[in-house]
mmCIF file of N, CA and C in Angstrom:
data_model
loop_
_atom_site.group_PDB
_atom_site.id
_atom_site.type_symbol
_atom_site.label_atom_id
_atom_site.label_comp_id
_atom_site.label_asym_id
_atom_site.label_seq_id
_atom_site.Cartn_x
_atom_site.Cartn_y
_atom_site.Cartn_z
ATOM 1 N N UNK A 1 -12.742 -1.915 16.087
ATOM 2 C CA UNK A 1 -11.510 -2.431 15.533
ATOM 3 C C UNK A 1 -11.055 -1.556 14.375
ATOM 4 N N UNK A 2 -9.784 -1.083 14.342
ATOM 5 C CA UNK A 2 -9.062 -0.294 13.213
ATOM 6 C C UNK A 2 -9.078 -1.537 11.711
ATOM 7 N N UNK A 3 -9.579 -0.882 10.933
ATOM 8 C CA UNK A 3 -9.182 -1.415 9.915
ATOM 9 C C UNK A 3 -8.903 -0.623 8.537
ATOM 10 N N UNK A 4 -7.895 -0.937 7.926
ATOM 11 C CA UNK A 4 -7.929 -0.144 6.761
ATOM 12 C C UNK A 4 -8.562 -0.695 5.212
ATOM 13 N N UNK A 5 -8.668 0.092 4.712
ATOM 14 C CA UNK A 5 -9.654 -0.196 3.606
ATOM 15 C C UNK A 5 -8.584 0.333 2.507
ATOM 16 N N UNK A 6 -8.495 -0.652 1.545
ATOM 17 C CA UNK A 6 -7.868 -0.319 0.323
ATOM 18 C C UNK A 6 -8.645 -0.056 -1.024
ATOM 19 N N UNK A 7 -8.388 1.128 -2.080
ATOM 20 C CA UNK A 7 -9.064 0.563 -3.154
ATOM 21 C C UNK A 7 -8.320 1.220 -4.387
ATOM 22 N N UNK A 8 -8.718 1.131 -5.566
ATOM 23 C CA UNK A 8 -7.799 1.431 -6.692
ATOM 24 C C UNK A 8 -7.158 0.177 -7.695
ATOM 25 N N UNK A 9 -7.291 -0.918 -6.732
ATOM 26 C CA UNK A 9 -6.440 -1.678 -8.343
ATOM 27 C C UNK A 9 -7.502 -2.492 -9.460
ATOM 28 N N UNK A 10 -7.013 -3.284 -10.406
ATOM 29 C CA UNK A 10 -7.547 -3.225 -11.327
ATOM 30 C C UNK A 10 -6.410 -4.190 -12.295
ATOM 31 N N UNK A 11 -7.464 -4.286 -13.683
ATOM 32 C CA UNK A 11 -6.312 -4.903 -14.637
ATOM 33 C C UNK A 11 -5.753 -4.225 -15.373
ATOM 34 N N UNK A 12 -4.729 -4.020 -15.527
ATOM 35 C CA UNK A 12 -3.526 -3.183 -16.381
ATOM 36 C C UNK A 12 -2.865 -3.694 -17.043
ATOM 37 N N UNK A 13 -2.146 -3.519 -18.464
ATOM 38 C CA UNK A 13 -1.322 -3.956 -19.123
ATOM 39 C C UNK A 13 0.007 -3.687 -18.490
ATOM 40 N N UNK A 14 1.108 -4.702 -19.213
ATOM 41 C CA UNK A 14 2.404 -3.971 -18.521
ATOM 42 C C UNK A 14 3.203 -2.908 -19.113
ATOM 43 N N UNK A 15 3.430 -1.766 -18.335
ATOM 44 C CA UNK A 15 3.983 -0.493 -18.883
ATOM 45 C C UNK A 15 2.936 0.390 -18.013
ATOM 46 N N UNK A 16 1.373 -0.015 -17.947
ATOM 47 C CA UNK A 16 0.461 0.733 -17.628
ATOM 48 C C UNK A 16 0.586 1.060 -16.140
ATOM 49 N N UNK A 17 -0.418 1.910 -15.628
ATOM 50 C CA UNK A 17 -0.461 2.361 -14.053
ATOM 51 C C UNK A 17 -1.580 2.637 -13.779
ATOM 52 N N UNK A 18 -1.102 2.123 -12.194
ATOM 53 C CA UNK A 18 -2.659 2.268 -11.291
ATOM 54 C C UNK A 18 -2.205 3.438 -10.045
ATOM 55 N N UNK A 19 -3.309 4.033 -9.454
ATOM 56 C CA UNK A 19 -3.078 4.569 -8.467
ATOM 57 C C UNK A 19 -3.967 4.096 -7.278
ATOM 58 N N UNK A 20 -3.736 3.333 -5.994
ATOM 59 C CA UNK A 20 -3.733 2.846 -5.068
ATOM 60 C C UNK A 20 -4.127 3.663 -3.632
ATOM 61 N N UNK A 21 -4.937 3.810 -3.239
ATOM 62 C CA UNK A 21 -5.398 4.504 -1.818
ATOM 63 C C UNK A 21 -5.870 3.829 -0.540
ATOM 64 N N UNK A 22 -5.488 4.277 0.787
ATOM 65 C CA UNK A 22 -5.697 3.866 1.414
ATOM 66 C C UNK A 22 -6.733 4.547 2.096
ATOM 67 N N UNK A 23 -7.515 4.263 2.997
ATOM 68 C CA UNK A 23 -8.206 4.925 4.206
ATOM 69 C C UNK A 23 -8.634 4.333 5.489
ATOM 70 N N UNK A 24 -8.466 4.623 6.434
ATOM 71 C CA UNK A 24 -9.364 3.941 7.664
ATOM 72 C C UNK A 24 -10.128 5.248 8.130
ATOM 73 N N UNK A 25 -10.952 4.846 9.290
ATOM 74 C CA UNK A 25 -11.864 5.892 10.353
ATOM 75 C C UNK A 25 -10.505 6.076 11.038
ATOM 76 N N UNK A 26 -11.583 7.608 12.125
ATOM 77 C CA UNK A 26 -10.622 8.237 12.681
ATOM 78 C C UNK A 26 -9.858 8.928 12.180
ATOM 79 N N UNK A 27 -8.715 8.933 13.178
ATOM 80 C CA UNK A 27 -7.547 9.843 13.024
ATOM 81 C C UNK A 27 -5.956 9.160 13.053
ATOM 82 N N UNK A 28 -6.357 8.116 12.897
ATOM 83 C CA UNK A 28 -5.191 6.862 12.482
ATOM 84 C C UNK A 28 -3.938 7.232 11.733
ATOM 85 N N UNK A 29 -4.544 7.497 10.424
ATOM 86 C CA UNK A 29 -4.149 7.898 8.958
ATOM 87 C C UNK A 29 -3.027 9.183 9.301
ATOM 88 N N UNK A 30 -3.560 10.384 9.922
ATOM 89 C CA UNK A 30 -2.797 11.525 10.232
ATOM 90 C C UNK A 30 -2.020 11.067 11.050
ATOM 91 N N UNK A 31 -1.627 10.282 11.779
ATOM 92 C CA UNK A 31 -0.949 10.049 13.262
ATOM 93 C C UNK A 31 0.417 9.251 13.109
ATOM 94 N N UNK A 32 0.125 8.434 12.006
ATOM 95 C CA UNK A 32 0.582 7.302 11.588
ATOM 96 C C UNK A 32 1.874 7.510 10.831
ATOM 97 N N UNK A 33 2.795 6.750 10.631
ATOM 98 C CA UNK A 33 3.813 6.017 9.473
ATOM 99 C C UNK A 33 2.857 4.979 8.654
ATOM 100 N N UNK A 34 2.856 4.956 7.551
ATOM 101 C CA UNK A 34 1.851 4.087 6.727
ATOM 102 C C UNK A 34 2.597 2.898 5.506
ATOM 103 N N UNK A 35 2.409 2.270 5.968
ATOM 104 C CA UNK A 35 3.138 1.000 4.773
ATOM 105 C C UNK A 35 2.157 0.448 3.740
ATOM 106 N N UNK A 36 3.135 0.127 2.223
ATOM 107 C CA UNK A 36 2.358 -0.456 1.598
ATOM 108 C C UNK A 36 2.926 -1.621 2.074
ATOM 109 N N UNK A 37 1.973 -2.548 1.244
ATOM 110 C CA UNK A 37 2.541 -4.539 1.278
ATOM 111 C C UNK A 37 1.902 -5.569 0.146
ATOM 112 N N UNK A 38 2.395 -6.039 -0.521
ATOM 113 C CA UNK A 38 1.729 -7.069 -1.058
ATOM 114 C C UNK A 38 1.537 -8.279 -0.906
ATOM 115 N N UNK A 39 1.264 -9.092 -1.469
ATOM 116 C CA UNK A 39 1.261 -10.463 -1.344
ATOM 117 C C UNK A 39 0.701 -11.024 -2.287
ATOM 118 N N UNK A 40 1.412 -11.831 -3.018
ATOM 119 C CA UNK A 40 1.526 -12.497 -4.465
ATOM 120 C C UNK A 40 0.924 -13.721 -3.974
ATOM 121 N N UNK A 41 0.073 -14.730 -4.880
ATOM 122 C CA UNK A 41 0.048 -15.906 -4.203
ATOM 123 C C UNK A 41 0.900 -16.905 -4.334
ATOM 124 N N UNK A 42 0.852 -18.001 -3.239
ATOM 125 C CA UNK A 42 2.329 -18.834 -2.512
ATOM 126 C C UNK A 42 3.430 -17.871 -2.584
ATOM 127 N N UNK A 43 3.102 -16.275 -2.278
ATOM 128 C CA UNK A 43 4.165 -15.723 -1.320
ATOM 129 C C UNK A 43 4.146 -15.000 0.080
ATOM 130 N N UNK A 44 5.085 -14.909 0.714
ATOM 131 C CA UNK A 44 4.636 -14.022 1.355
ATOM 132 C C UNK A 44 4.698 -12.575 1.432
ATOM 133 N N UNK A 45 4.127 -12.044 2.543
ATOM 134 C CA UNK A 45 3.398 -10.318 1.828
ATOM 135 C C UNK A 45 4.878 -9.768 2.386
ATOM 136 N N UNK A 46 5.078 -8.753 1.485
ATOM 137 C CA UNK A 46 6.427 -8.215 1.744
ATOM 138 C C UNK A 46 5.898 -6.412 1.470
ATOM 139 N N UNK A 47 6.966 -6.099 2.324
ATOM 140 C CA UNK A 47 6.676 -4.423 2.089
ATOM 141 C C UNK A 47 6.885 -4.074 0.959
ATOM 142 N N UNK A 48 6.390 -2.977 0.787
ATOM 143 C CA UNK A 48 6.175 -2.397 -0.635
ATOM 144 C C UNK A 48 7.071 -1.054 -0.659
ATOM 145 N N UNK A 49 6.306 -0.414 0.112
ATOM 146 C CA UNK A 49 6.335 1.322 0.215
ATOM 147 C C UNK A 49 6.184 1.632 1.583
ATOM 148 N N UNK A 50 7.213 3.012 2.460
ATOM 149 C CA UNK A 50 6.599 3.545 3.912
ATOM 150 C C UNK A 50 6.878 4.717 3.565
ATOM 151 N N UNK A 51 5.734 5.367 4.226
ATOM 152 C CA UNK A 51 5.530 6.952 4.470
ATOM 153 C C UNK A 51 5.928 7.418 5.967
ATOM 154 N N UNK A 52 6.591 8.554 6.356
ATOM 155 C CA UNK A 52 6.064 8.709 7.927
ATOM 156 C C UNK A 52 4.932 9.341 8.096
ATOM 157 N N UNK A 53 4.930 9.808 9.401
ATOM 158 C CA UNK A 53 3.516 10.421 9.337
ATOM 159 C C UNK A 53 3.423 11.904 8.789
ATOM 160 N N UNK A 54 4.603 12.502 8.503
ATOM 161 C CA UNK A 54 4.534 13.479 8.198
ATOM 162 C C UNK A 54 4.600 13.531 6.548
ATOM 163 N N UNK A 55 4.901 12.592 6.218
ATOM 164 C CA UNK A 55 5.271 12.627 4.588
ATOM 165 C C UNK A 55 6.588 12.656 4.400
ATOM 166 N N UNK A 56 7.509 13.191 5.238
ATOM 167 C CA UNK A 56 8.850 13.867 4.754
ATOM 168 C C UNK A 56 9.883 12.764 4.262
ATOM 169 N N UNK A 57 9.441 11.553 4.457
ATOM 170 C CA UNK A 57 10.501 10.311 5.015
ATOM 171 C C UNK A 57 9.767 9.381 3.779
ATOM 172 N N UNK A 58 10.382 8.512 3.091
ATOM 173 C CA UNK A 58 9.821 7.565 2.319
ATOM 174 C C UNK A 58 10.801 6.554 2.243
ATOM 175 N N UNK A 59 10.295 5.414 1.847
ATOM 176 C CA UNK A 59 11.418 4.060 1.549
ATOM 177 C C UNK A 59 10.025 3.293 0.305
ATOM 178 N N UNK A 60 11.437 2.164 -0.348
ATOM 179 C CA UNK A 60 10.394 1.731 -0.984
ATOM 180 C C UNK A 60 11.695 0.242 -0.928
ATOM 181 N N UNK A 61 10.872 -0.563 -1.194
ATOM 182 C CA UNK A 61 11.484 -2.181 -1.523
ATOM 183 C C UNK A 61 12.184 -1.869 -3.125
ATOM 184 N N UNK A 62 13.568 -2.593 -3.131
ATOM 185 C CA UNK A 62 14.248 -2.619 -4.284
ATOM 186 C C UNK A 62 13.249 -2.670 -5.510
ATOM 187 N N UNK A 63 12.621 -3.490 -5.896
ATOM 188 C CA UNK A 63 12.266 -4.238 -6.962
ATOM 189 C C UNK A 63 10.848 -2.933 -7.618
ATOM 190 N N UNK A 64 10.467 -2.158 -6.494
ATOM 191 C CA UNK A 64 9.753 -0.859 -6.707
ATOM 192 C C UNK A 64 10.064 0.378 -7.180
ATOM 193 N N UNK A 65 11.719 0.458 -6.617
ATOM 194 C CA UNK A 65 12.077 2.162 -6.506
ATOM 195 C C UNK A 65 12.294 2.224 -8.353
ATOM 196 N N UNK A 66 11.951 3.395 -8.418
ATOM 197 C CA UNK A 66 11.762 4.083 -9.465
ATOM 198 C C UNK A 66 10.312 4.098 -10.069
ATOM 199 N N UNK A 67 9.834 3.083 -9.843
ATOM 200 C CA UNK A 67 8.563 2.948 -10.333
ATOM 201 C C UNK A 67 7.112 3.358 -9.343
ATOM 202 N N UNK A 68 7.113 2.930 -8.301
ATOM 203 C CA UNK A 68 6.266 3.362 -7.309
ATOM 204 C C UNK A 68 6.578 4.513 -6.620
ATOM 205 N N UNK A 69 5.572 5.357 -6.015
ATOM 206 C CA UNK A 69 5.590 6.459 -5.369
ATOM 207 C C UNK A 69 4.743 6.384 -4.281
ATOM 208 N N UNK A 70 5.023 6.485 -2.594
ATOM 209 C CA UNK A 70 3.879 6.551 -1.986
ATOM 210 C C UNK A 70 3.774 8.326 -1.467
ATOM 211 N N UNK A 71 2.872 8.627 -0.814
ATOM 212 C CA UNK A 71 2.260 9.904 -0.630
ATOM 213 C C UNK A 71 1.243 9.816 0.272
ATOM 214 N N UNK A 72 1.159 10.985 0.977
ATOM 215 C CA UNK A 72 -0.002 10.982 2.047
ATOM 216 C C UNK A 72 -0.683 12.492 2.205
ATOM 217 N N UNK A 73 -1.934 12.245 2.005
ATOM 218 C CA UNK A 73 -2.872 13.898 2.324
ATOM 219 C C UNK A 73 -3.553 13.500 3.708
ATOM 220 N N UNK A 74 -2.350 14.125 4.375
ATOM 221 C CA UNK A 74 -3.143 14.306 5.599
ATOM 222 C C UNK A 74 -4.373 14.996 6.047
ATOM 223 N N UNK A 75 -4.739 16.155 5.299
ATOM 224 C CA UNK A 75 -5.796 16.595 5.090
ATOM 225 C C UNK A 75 -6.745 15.768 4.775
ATOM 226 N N UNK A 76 -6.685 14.818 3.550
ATOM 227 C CA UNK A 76 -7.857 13.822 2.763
ATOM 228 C C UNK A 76 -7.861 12.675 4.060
ATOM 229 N N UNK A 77 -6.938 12.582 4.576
ATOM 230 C CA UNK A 77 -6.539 11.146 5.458
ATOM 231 C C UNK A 77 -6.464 9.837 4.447
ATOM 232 N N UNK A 78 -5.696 10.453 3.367
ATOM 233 C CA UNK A 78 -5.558 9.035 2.909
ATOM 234 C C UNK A 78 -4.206 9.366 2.510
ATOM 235 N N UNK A 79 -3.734 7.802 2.007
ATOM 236 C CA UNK A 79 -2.349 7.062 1.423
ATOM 237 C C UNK A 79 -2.504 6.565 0.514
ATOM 238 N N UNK A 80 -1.658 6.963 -0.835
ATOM 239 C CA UNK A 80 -1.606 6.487 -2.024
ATOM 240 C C UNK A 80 -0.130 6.365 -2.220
ATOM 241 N N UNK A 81 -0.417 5.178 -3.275
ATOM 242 C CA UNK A 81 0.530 4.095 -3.835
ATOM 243 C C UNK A 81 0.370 4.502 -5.502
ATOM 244 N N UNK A 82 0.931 5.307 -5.997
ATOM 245 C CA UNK A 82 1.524 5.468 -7.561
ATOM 246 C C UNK A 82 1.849 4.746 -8.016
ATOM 247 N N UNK A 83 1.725 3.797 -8.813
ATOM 248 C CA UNK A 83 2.346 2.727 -9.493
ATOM 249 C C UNK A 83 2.735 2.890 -10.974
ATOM 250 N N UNK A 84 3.672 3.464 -11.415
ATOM 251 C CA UNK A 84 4.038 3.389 -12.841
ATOM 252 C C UNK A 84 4.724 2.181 -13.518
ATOM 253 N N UNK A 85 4.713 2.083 -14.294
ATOM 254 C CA UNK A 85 6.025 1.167 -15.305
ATOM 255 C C UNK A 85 5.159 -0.270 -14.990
ATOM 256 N N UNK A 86 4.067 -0.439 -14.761
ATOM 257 C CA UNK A 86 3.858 -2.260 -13.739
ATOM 258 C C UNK A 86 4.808 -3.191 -14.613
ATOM 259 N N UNK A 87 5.120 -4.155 -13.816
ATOM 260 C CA UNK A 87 5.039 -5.515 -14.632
ATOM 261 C C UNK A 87 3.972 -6.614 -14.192
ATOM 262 N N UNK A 88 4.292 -7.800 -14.950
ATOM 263 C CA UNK A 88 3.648 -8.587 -14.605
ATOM 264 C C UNK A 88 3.693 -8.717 -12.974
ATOM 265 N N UNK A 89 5.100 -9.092 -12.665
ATOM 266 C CA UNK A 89 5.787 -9.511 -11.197
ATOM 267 C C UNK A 89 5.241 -8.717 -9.812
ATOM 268 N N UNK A 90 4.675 -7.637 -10.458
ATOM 269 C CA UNK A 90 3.582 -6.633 -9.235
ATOM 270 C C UNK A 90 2.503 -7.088 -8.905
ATOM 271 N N UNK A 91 1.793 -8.269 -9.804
ATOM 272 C CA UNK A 91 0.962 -8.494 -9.868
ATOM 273 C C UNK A 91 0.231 -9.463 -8.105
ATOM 274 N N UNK A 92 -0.671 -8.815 -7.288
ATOM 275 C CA UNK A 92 -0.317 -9.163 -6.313
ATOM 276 C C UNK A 92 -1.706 -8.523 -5.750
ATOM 277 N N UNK A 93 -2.298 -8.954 -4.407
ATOM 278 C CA UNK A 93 -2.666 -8.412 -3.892
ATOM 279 C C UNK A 93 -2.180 -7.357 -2.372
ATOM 280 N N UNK A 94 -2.559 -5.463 -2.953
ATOM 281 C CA UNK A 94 -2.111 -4.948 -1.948
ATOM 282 C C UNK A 94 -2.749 -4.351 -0.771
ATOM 283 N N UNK A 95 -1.983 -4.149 0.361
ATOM 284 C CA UNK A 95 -2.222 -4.176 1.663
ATOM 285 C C UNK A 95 -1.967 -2.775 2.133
ATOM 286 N N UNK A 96 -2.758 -1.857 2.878
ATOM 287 C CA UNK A 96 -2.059 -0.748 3.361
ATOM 288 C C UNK A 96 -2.082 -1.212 5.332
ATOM 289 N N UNK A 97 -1.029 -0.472 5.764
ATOM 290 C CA UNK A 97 -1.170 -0.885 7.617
ATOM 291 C C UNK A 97 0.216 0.108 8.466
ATOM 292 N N UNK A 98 -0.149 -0.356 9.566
ATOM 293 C CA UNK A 98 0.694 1.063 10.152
ATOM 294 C C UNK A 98 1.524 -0.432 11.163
ATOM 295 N N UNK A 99 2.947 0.335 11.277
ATOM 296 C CA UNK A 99 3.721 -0.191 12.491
ATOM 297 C C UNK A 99 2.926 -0.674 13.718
ATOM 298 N N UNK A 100 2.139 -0.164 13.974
ATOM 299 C CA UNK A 100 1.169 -0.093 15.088
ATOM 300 C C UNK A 100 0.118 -1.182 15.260
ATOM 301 N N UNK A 101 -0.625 -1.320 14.459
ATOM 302 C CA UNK A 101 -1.622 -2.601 14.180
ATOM 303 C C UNK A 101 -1.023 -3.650 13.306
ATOM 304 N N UNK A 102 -0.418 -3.989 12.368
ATOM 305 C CA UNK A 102 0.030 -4.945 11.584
ATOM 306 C C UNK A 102 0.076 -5.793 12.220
ATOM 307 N N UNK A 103 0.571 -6.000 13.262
ATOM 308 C CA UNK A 103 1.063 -7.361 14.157
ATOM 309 C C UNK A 103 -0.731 -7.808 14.457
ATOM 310 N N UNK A 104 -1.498 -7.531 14.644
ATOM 311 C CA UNK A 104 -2.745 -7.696 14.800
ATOM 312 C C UNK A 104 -3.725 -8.265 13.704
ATOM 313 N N UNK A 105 -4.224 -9.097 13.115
ATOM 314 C CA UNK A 105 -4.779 -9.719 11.935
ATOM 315 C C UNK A 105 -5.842 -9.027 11.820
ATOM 316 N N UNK A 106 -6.305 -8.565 12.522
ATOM 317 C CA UNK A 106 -7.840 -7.655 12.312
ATOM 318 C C UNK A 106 -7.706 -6.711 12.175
ATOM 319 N N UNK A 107 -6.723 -5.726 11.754
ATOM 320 C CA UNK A 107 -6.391 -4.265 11.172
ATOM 321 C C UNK A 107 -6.144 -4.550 10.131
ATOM 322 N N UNK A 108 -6.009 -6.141 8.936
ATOM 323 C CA UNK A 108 -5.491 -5.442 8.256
ATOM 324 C C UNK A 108 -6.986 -5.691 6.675
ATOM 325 N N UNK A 109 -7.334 -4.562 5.705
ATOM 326 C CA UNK A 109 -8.209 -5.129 5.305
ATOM 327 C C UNK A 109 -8.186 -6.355 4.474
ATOM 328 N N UNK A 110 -9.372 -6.082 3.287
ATOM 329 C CA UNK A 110 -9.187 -7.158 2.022
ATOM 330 C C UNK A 110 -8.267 -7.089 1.141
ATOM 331 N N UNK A 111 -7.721 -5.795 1.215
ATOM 332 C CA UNK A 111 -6.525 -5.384 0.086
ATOM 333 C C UNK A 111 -7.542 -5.008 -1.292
ATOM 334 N N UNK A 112 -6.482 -4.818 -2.015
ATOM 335 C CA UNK A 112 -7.023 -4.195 -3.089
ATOM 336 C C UNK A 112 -6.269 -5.166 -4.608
ATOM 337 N N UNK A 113 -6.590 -6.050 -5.332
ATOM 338 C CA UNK A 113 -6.071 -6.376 -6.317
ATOM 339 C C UNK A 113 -5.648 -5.874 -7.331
ATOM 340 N N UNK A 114 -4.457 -6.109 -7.769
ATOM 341 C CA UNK A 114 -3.228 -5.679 -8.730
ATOM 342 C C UNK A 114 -2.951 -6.691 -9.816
ATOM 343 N N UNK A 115 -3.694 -6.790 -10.890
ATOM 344 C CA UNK A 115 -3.208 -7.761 -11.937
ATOM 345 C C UNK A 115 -2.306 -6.862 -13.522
ATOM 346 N N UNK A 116 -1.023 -7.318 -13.140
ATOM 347 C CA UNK A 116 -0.794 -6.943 -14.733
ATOM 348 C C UNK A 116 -0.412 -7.695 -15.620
ATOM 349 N N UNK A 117 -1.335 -7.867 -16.767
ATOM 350 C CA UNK A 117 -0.848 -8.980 -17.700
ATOM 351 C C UNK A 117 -1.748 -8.267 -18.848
ATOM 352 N N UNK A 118 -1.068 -8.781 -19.962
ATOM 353 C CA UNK A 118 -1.500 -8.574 -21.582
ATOM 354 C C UNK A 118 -2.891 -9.130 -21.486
#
């Protein structure tokens, strides 16, 4: 079973930044369009950030752009999530997953926790 593995977050003040990575096995990672996602609790997980597979292409959810950056080393096979400026309101647990498996509950991992508060 594909699964991706997140790691990088942590507690941060607000203003502060984390940097966010993804990885699975294989050759997934290179092949792929890669999304971030979060999910706050009593919300639901909403996109964050997409990469294509080549890198060349990016989008990010309103409430992100300017502040987040995603990126991909296809070489490393991983996906990172830049997070500058946090606020509290980021505060969330995040998700990395591809167009491809998402629809599937068992691709996606534990996520990686994002707390920002004083």
């Amino acid at each position: 079973q594909v699964q991706f593995v997140e790691s990088g977050g942590g507690l941060v003040q607000p203003g502060g930044s984390l940097r966010l990575s993804c990885a699975a096995s294989g050759f997934i990672l290179r092949i792929t369009a890669m999304n971030w996602y979060r999910q706050a609790p009593g919300k639901e997980r909403e996109l964050v950030a997409g990469i294509s597979s080549t890198g060349g292409t990016t989008n990010y959810a309103d409430s992100v752009k300017g502040r987040f950056t995603i990126s991909r080393d296809n070489v490393k096979n991983t996906v990172s999530l830049q997070m500058n400026s946090l606020k509290p309101e980021d505060t969330a647990v995040y998700y990395c997953n591809t167009l491809f498996f998402q629809s599937n509950p068992d691709s996606w991992g534990q996520g990686t926790q994002v707390t920002v508060s004083s």
